[in-house]
XYZ file of C-alpha atoms in Angstrom:
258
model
C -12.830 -0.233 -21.042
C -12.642 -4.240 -19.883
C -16.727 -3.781 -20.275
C -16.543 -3.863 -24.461
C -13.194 -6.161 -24.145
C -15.189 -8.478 -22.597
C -17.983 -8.421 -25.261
C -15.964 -8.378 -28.063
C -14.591 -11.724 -26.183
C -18.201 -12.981 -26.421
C -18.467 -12.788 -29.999
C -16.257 -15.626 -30.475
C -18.222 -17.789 -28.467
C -20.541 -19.223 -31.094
C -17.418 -20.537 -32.648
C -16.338 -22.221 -29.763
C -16.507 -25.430 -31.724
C -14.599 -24.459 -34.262
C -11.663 -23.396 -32.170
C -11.170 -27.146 -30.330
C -12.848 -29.167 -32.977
C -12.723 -28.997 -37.067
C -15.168 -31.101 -39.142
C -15.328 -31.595 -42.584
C -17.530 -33.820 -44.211
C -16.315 -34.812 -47.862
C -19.284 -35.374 -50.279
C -23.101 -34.589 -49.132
C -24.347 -36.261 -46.279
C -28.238 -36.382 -45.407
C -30.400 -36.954 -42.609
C -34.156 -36.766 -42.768
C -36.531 -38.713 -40.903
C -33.792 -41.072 -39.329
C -33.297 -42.190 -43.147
C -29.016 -41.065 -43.581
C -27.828 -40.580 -46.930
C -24.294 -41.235 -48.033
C -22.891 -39.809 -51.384
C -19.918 -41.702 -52.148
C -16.849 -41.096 -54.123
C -18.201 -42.450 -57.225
C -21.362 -40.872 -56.943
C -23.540 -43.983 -55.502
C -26.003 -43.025 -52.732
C -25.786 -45.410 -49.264
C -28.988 -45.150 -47.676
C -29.100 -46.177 -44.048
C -31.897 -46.670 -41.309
C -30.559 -48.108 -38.807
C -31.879 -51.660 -39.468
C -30.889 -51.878 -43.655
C -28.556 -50.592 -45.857
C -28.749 -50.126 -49.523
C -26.962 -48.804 -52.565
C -28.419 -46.446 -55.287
C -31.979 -48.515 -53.842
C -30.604 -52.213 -54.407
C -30.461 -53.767 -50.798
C -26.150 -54.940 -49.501
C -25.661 -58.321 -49.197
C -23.948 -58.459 -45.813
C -22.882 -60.802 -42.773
C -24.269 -59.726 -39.342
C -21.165 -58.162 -38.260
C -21.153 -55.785 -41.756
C -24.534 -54.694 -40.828
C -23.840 -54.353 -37.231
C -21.454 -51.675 -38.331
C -23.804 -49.554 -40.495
C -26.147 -49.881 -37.637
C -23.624 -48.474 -35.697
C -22.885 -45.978 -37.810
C -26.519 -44.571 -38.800
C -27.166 -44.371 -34.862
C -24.075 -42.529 -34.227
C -24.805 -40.404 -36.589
C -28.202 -39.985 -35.623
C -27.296 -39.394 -31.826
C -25.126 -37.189 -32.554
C -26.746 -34.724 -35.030
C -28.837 -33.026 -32.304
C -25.828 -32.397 -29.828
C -24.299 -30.601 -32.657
C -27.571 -28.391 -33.351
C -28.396 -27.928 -29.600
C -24.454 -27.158 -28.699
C -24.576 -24.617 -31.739
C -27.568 -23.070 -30.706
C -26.807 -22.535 -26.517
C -23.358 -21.009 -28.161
C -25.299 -18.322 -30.207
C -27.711 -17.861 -27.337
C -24.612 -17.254 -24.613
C -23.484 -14.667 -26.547
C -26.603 -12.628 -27.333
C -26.671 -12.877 -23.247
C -22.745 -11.539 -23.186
C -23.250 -8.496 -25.547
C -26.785 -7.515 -24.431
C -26.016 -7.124 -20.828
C -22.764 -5.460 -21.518
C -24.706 -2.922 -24.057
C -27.568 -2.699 -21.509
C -25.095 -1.752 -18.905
C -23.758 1.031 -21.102
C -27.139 2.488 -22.846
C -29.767 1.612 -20.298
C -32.201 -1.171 -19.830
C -34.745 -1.696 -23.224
C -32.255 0.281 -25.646
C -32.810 0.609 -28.843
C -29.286 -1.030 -29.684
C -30.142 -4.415 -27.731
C -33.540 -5.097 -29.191
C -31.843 -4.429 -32.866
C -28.976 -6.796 -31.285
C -31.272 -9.408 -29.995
C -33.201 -9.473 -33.403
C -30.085 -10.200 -35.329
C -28.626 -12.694 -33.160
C -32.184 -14.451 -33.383
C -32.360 -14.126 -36.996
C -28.894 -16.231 -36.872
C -30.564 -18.551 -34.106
C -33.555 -18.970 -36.303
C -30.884 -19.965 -39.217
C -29.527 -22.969 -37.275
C -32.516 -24.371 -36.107
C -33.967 -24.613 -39.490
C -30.612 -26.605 -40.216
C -31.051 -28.826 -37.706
C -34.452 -29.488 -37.416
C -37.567 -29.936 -39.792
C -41.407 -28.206 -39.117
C -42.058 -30.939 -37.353
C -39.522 -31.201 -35.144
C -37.435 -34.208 -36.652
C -33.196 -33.708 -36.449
C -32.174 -33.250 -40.030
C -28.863 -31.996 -41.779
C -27.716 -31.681 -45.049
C -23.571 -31.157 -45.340
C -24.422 -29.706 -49.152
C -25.833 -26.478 -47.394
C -22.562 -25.797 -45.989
C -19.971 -24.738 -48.636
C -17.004 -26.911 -49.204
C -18.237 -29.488 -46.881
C -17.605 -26.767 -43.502
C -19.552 -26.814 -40.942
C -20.110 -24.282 -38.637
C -16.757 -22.392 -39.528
C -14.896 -19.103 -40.347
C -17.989 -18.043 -42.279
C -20.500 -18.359 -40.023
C -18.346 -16.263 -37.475
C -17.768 -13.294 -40.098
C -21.160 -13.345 -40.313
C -21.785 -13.511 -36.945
C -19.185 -11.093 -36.096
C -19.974 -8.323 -39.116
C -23.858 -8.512 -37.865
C -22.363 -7.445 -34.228
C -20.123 -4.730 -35.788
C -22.906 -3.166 -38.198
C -24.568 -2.544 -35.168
C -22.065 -0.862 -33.004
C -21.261 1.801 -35.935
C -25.113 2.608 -36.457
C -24.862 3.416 -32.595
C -22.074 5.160 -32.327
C -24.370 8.194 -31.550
C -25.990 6.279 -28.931
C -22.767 5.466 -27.340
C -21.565 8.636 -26.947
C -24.813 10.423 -25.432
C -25.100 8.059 -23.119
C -21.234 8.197 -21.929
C -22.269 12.036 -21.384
C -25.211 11.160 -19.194
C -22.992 8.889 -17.262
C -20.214 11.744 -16.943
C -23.195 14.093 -15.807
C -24.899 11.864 -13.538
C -21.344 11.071 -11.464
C -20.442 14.589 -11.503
C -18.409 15.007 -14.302
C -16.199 12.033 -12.072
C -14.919 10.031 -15.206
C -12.937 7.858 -12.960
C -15.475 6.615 -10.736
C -17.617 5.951 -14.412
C -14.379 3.837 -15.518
C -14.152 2.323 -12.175
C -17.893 0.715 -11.828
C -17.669 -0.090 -15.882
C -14.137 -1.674 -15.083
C -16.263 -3.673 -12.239
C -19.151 -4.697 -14.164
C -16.581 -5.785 -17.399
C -14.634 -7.974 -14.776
C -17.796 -9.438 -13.591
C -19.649 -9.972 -17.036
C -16.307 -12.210 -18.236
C -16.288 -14.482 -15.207
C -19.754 -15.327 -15.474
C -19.740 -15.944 -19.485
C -16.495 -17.317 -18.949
C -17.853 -20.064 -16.434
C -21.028 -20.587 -19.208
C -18.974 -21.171 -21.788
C -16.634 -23.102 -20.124
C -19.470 -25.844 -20.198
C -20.081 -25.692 -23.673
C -16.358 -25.932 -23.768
C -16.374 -29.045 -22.069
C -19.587 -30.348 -24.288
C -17.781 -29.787 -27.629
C -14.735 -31.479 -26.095
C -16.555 -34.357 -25.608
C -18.700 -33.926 -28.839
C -14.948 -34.149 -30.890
C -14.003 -37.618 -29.036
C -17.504 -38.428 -30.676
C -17.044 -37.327 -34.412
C -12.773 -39.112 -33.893
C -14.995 -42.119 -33.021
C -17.311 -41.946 -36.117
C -14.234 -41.519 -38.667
C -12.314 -44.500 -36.667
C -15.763 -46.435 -37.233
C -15.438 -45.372 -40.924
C -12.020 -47.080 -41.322
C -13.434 -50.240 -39.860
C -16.285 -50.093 -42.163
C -13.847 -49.305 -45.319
C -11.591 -52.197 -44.436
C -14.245 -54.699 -43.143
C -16.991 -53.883 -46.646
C -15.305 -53.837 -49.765
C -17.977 -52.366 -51.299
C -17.757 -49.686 -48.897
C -13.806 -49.305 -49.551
C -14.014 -46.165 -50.581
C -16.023 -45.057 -47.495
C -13.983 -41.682 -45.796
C -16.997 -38.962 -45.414
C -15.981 -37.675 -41.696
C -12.670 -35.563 -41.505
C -11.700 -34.377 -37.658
C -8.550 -32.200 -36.830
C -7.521 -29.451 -34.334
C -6.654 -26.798 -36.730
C -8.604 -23.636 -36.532
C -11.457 -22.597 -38.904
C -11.626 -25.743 -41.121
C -14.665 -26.878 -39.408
């Protein structure tokens, strides 16, 4: 039935990002309290805050324009940290919307299969704040929680995705009484059942189709951000020697390197 196509479409939402938009940051990056953290190549630790920048705690000796670029860099960073968390976080939210009202459509209103649903996808949601932001309240991120520098990739969405799938086996039982009750309440008519789930399925994917659309467009114009960040890294590599070896931020289209 287009009803469970059209969820099973949902549960890629979350990795909208990662479909349009890889990132992989190479080395540990760290943000805490606006103070960003860089972990070079050779294992020396650039600390930034947006008005200073050191090296393993011994102050750079630069011009105004060198610093002007760190600056840069630190509030880039900075400004752009919370569009990732808050673009991450409407993704996972859209499709706990997607899947419950498609379920709730199926079992019933206050099923026992969208409350378990709900509570997993929150458990998830819960995850990604407490990547994003500390108790009290502050944007934070730390690349060395992500393995192999991805962010927000193929692993979350197995995770995501097996979560969703656990789920639908456990109420497989559930499924199939209340496909009876639907056959019993139309009159044993299983075409007019087909027809209004065929109806509510078409329905369901143009309106999450039109919400995710948006977040669509926001990670579009969150990857022109993170291509401007690495181009601001080759400036900085070329323009600070002591910063040559500077190349943290690696953007490309292909799918599930993010």
């Amino acid at each position: 039935m287009k009803i469970l196509i059209a969820a099973a479409t949902l549960l890629c939402t979350s990795a909208v990002m990662a479909e349009d938009c890889n990132m992989n940051i190479k080395g540990k990056m760290t943000l805490s309290h606006s103070n960003l953290t860089l972990q070079l190549d050779d294992k020396r630790n650039l600390l930034l805050d947006g008005q200073h920048a050191s090296i393993n705690g011994t102050e750079m000796q630069l011009n105004a324009g060198q610093l002007h670029l760190l600056n840069s860099y630190h509030q880039k960073v900075e400004t752009l940290a919370p569009k990732v968390a808050t673009l991450a976080l409407d993704a996972v939210s859209l499709a706990n919307e997607g899947v419950s009202r498609a379920f709730n459509e199926l079992l019933g209103e206050d099923n026992e299969l969208v409350a378990d649903l709900s509570g997993e996808i929150e458990t998830l949601h819960g995850k990604l704040t407490q990547e994003f932001y500390a108790h009290d309240g502050s944007i934070r991120f730390d690349s060395s929680r992500f393995e192999d520098g991805q962010f927000l990739g193929e692993d979350f969405e197995k995770a995501f995705k097996q979560r969703i799938e656990n789920l639908v086996q456990r109420s497989m039982g559930s499924f199939m009484i209340a496909l009876g009750k639907q056959m019993l309440f139309n009159g044993g008519d299983m075409q007019a059942f087909e027809a209004r789930m065929e109806n509510f399925g078409a329905q369901l994917e143009a309106d999450m189709e039109a919400q995710a659309g948006k977040i669509e467009a926001r990670a579009d114009a969150l990857c022109a951000d993170l291509r401007s960040l690495a181009r601001l890294e080759d400036q900085i590599s070329d323009e600070i020697p002591a910063l040559a070896s500077l190349d943290m931020i690696k953007v490309s289209a292909s799918r599930h390197s993010m």
